[in-house]
């Protein structure tokens, strides 16, 4: 058996409650609550004042309010038309302007706008960065022309057809496929064909005629025609048409409806 410890030999023992007394000494974890010093109170007060001042500057002062609106990126529309339709609340705090509401308002009022970015231009401005739709086809109706963009959206009616944009002729009233493919679907097919055309041929296109889903014909300058067929395999047909025109530059009629067996004829 082990003998008595040195402490026992000396007759000393650890006093009861010594751990509790030690934990209450300065520097231990169980220190009591201390009142913040004057320096900390000054820091807190300064932070509060700065925050309050910032809120007042943004919302209450006249320093950061809307004073001007500017529109950029317009082609057919005028900046004034865009600014008027935006109806930006002049004099309002710049930070409180609802940019999403302005964007929605512009897209609703001006269908020619494809997209718009509304930005705050500190300290007093709102910028409207506009992208307009571009017509790829026009539909003549009642002596006027309806512009159609690259996704088939009819977005504007104008008195004069824009230069370089082919006219769309939809003559599918008696087509057997009309009960399956309505006029809007046929319009989108025609739009898709114009998007597949090589740039040089697209510039030369005058008319896109659609008589049924699988019967689309292009009229080019110089009286030339291209029977495209359906809108399927557009990229392949475009490559075949380019090669066919190079091989037979004097031909007047090209048929790429079956791109594996193209044909050209006439002069």
Short mmCIF file of C-alpha atoms in Angstrom, two decimals:
data_model
loop_
_atom_site.label_atom_id
_atom_site.label_comp_id
_atom_site.label_asym_id
_atom_site.label_seq_id
_atom_site.Cartn_x
_atom_site.Cartn_y
_atom_site.Cartn_z
CA UNK A 1 0.00 0.00 0.00
CA UNK A 2 1.10 3.50 -0.78
CA UNK A 3 1.99 5.78 2.08
CA UNK A 4 0.51 9.15 2.96
CA UNK A 5 1.11 12.05 0.62
CA UNK A 6 3.37 14.93 1.45
CA UNK A 7 0.36 17.14 2.08
CA UNK A 8 -1.10 14.62 4.47
CA UNK A 9 2.21 14.33 6.22
CA UNK A 10 2.28 18.01 6.75
CA UNK A 11 -1.29 17.94 7.90
CA UNK A 12 -2.51 20.36 5.16
CA UNK A 13 -5.66 20.00 3.09
CA UNK A 14 -7.22 22.04 0.31
CA UNK A 15 -9.76 24.33 1.89
CA UNK A 16 -13.39 23.69 0.98
CA UNK A 17 -14.88 26.15 -1.46
CA UNK A 18 -11.49 27.31 -2.69
CA UNK A 19 -12.51 26.70 -6.35
CA UNK A 20 -15.55 28.91 -5.96
CA UNK A 21 -13.48 31.65 -4.39
CA UNK A 22 -10.90 31.39 -7.16
CA UNK A 23 -13.56 31.74 -9.86
CA UNK A 24 -14.69 35.04 -8.39
CA UNK A 25 -11.24 36.59 -8.48
CA UNK A 26 -10.44 39.29 -11.04
CA UNK A 27 -9.58 37.85 -14.45
CA UNK A 28 -11.75 34.71 -14.13
CA UNK A 29 -14.64 33.86 -16.42
CA UNK A 30 -17.39 34.63 -13.97
CA UNK A 31 -16.75 38.31 -13.67
CA UNK A 32 -19.78 40.45 -12.91
CA UNK A 33 -21.42 42.89 -15.42
CA UNK A 34 -19.41 46.02 -16.03
CA UNK A 35 -20.85 49.34 -17.09
CA UNK A 36 -19.51 50.36 -20.55
CA UNK A 37 -16.88 53.04 -20.39
CA UNK A 38 -17.35 56.54 -21.80
CA UNK A 39 -15.24 55.70 -24.86
CA UNK A 40 -17.53 52.85 -25.91
CA UNK A 41 -20.61 54.99 -25.43
CA UNK A 42 -19.12 57.68 -27.66
CA UNK A 43 -18.42 55.12 -30.40
CA UNK A 44 -21.98 53.79 -30.27
CA UNK A 45 -23.38 57.30 -30.34
CA UNK A 46 -21.23 58.20 -33.35
CA UNK A 47 -22.40 55.12 -35.27
CA UNK A 48 -26.04 55.95 -34.57
CA UNK A 49 -25.57 59.56 -35.69
CA UNK A 50 -23.82 58.51 -38.90
CA UNK A 51 -26.57 56.03 -39.74
CA UNK A 52 -29.27 58.59 -39.04
CA UNK A 53 -27.45 61.16 -41.14
CA UNK A 54 -27.13 58.72 -44.03
CA UNK A 55 -30.84 57.89 -43.95
CA UNK A 56 -31.74 61.58 -43.86
CA UNK A 57 -29.38 62.32 -46.77
CA UNK A 58 -30.94 59.57 -48.88
CA UNK A 59 -34.59 60.19 -48.10
CA UNK A 60 -35.04 63.56 -46.42
CA UNK A 61 -32.56 65.94 -47.97
CA UNK A 62 -32.72 67.64 -51.37
CA UNK A 63 -29.19 66.54 -52.25
CA UNK A 64 -29.95 63.10 -53.75
CA UNK A 65 -33.21 63.59 -55.63
CA UNK A 66 -34.13 62.89 -59.24
CA UNK A 67 -33.54 65.95 -61.38
CA UNK A 68 -32.89 64.51 -64.85
CA UNK A 69 -33.71 61.46 -66.99
CA UNK A 70 -31.71 60.43 -70.08
CA UNK A 71 -32.34 57.69 -72.67
CA UNK A 72 -29.66 56.08 -74.85
CA UNK A 73 -29.59 53.35 -77.49
CA UNK A 74 -32.64 54.49 -79.46
CA UNK A 75 -32.75 53.99 -83.25
CA UNK A 76 -36.32 54.60 -84.39
CA UNK A 77 -37.74 55.90 -81.14
CA UNK A 78 -36.57 59.28 -79.89
CA UNK A 79 -35.02 59.76 -76.44
CA UNK A 80 -37.92 62.09 -75.62
CA UNK A 81 -40.48 59.35 -76.37
CA UNK A 82 -38.69 56.95 -74.06
CA UNK A 83 -38.30 59.49 -71.27
CA UNK A 84 -41.96 60.43 -71.43
CA UNK A 85 -43.15 56.81 -71.38
CA UNK A 86 -40.84 56.03 -68.44
CA UNK A 87 -42.69 58.59 -66.27
CA UNK A 88 -39.84 58.81 -63.76
CA UNK A 89 -41.01 60.74 -60.67
CA UNK A 90 -38.91 63.91 -60.80
CA UNK A 91 -38.08 65.24 -57.35
CA UNK A 92 -38.32 61.88 -55.61
CA UNK A 93 -35.42 60.52 -53.57
CA UNK A 94 -33.16 58.74 -56.01
CA UNK A 95 -32.80 55.73 -53.74
CA UNK A 96 -36.57 55.17 -53.63
CA UNK A 97 -37.17 55.09 -57.40
CA UNK A 98 -38.69 51.73 -58.44
CA UNK A 99 -36.49 50.77 -61.39
CA UNK A 100 -38.38 47.52 -62.02
CA UNK A 101 -41.66 49.41 -62.35
CA UNK A 102 -40.10 51.83 -64.84
CA UNK A 103 -38.78 48.93 -66.93
CA UNK A 104 -42.18 47.22 -66.96
CA UNK A 105 -43.88 50.48 -67.91
CA UNK A 106 -41.56 51.04 -70.87
CA UNK A 107 -41.98 47.51 -72.22
CA UNK A 108 -45.76 47.86 -71.94
CA UNK A 109 -46.07 51.30 -73.50
CA UNK A 110 -43.42 50.96 -76.22
CA UNK A 111 -43.52 47.47 -77.82
CA UNK A 112 -40.63 48.48 -80.07
CA UNK A 113 -38.36 48.19 -77.02
CA UNK A 114 -36.91 44.70 -76.73
CA UNK A 115 -35.12 45.33 -73.44
CA UNK A 116 -34.22 48.25 -71.21
CA UNK A 117 -31.86 48.73 -68.27
CA UNK A 118 -32.87 51.39 -65.75
CA UNK A 119 -29.90 52.65 -63.72
CA UNK A 120 -29.42 55.26 -61.02
CA UNK A 121 -26.87 57.89 -62.00
CA UNK A 122 -25.83 59.50 -58.73
CA UNK A 123 -26.43 62.08 -57.46
CA UNK A 124 -29.42 63.29 -59.51
CA UNK A 125 -30.08 61.15 -62.60
CA UNK A 126 -31.89 58.10 -63.98
CA UNK A 127 -30.45 56.45 -67.10
CA UNK A 128 -32.54 54.40 -69.54
CA UNK A 129 -30.41 52.08 -71.71
CA UNK A 130 -32.69 50.89 -74.50
CA UNK A 131 -32.38 48.06 -77.01
CA UNK A 132 -34.96 48.23 -79.78
CA UNK A 133 -36.39 45.31 -81.71
CA UNK A 134 -35.15 44.91 -85.27
CA UNK A 135 -37.59 43.93 -88.02
CA UNK A 136 -36.68 40.87 -90.10
CA UNK A 137 -39.98 40.78 -92.01
CA UNK A 138 -42.88 43.13 -92.70
CA UNK A 139 -46.52 42.23 -93.33
CA UNK A 140 -48.51 44.63 -95.50
CA UNK A 141 -52.03 45.29 -94.28
CA UNK A 142 -54.38 48.10 -95.20
CA UNK A 143 -51.68 50.12 -96.89
CA UNK A 144 -49.46 49.98 -93.80
CA UNK A 145 -46.66 47.65 -92.76
CA UNK A 146 -46.48 45.55 -89.60
CA UNK A 147 -42.91 44.94 -88.44
CA UNK A 148 -41.99 41.46 -87.20
CA UNK A 149 -38.86 40.70 -85.18
CA UNK A 150 -36.61 37.63 -85.03
CA UNK A 151 -38.89 35.74 -82.61
CA UNK A 152 -42.06 36.40 -84.58
CA UNK A 153 -43.37 39.31 -82.50
CA UNK A 154 -45.42 41.90 -84.35
CA UNK A 155 -44.24 45.01 -82.58
CA UNK A 156 -45.01 48.10 -84.69
CA UNK A 157 -47.10 49.39 -87.59
CA UNK A 158 -45.46 51.92 -89.90
CA UNK A 159 -46.52 53.83 -92.98
CA UNK A 160 -43.43 52.90 -94.99
CA UNK A 161 -41.64 49.57 -95.09
CA UNK A 162 -38.11 49.80 -93.69
CA UNK A 163 -35.37 49.47 -96.27
CA UNK A 164 -33.78 46.08 -96.73
CA UNK A 165 -36.50 44.13 -94.89
CA UNK A 166 -38.33 41.49 -96.99
CA UNK A 167 -42.10 41.41 -97.22
CA UNK A 168 -43.96 38.38 -95.89
CA UNK A 169 -46.81 36.95 -97.98
CA UNK A 170 -49.01 34.52 -96.10
CA UNK A 171 -51.27 32.80 -98.60
CA UNK A 172 -52.07 29.62 -96.73
CA UNK A 173 -55.85 30.07 -96.42
CA UNK A 174 -56.60 26.87 -98.31
CA UNK A 175 -53.54 24.88 -97.25
CA UNK A 176 -54.38 21.38 -95.87
CA UNK A 177 -51.89 21.89 -93.06
CA UNK A 178 -53.53 25.08 -91.79
CA UNK A 179 -55.59 23.20 -89.20
CA UNK A 180 -52.31 21.97 -87.69
CA UNK A 181 -50.18 25.08 -88.18
CA UNK A 182 -51.99 28.36 -87.71
CA UNK A 183 -50.94 31.72 -89.12
CA UNK A 184 -48.73 32.58 -86.14
CA UNK A 185 -46.86 29.29 -86.48
CA UNK A 186 -46.34 29.86 -90.20
CA UNK A 187 -45.10 33.37 -89.49
CA UNK A 188 -42.52 31.97 -87.05
CA UNK A 189 -41.42 29.45 -89.67
CA UNK A 190 -40.84 32.28 -92.15
CA UNK A 191 -38.90 34.23 -89.53
CA UNK A 192 -36.76 31.16 -88.87
CA UNK A 193 -35.91 30.85 -92.55
CA UNK A 194 -34.74 34.48 -92.76
CA UNK A 195 -32.54 33.84 -89.73
CA UNK A 196 -30.85 30.91 -91.46
CA UNK A 197 -30.04 32.75 -94.68
CA UNK A 198 -26.39 33.64 -95.35
CA UNK A 199 -25.85 37.37 -94.93
CA UNK A 200 -25.34 38.10 -98.63
CA UNK A 201 -28.50 36.25 -99.65
CA UNK A 202 -30.49 37.77 -96.78
CA UNK A 203 -29.61 41.27 -98.02
CA UNK A 204 -30.92 40.32 -101.45
CA UNK A 205 -34.23 38.86 -100.21
CA UNK A 206 -37.32 40.79 -101.31
CA UNK A 207 -40.26 38.53 -100.46
CA UNK A 208 -40.85 35.45 -98.29
CA UNK A 209 -44.00 33.64 -99.41
CA UNK A 210 -45.59 30.95 -97.28
CA UNK A 211 -48.37 28.83 -98.77
CA UNK A 212 -48.14 25.98 -96.25
CA UNK A 213 -45.87 24.64 -93.52
CA UNK A 214 -43.67 22.81 -96.05
CA UNK A 215 -43.88 25.35 -98.87
CA UNK A 216 -41.80 28.48 -98.31
CA UNK A 217 -40.42 30.39 -101.28
CA UNK A 218 -37.96 33.28 -101.35
CA UNK A 219 -37.92 35.97 -104.01
CA UNK A 220 -34.50 37.56 -104.50
CA UNK A 221 -33.33 40.52 -106.50
CA UNK A 222 -33.07 40.07 -110.26
CA UNK A 223 -36.20 37.91 -110.41
CA UNK A 224 -34.51 34.87 -108.88
CA UNK A 225 -36.45 32.50 -106.62
CA UNK A 226 -35.52 29.89 -104.03
CA UNK A 227 -37.89 27.08 -103.11
CA UNK A 228 -36.98 26.40 -99.48
CA UNK A 229 -39.68 23.91 -98.58
CA UNK A 230 -40.26 23.63 -94.83
CA UNK A 231 -38.24 25.41 -92.17
CA UNK A 232 -36.50 22.18 -91.18
CA UNK A 233 -32.75 21.66 -91.75
CA UNK A 234 -32.32 25.40 -92.28
CA UNK A 235 -28.58 25.50 -91.63
CA UNK A 236 -27.94 22.67 -94.11
CA UNK A 237 -30.16 24.30 -96.74
CA UNK A 238 -28.31 27.59 -96.32
CA UNK A 239 -24.94 25.93 -97.00
CA UNK A 240 -26.31 24.01 -99.97
CA UNK A 241 -27.88 27.18 -101.43
CA UNK A 242 -24.61 29.07 -101.14
CA UNK A 243 -22.71 26.31 -102.95
CA UNK A 244 -25.44 25.99 -105.59
CA UNK A 245 -25.39 29.70 -106.37
CA UNK A 246 -21.62 29.64 -106.76
CA UNK A 247 -21.81 26.64 -109.05
CA UNK A 248 -24.63 28.06 -111.17
CA UNK A 249 -24.47 31.85 -110.83
CA UNK A 250 -26.73 32.46 -113.85
CA UNK A 251 -29.58 30.22 -112.68
CA UNK A 252 -32.90 31.87 -111.95
CA UNK A 253 -34.52 29.23 -109.76
CA UNK A 254 -33.00 27.20 -106.94
CA UNK A 255 -34.60 24.31 -105.06
CA UNK A 256 -33.13 23.28 -101.71
CA UNK A 257 -36.29 21.76 -100.23
CA UNK A 258 -34.43 18.42 -100.27
CA UNK A 259 -30.88 19.53 -99.43
CA UNK A 260 -29.40 16.14 -100.35
CA UNK A 261 -30.72 16.58 -103.90
CA UNK A 262 -30.70 20.31 -104.71
CA UNK A 263 -31.54 21.66 -108.12
CA UNK A 264 -31.13 24.83 -110.14
CA UNK A 265 -32.67 25.87 -113.43
CA UNK A 266 -33.49 28.83 -115.67
CA UNK A 267 -31.38 31.87 -116.37
#
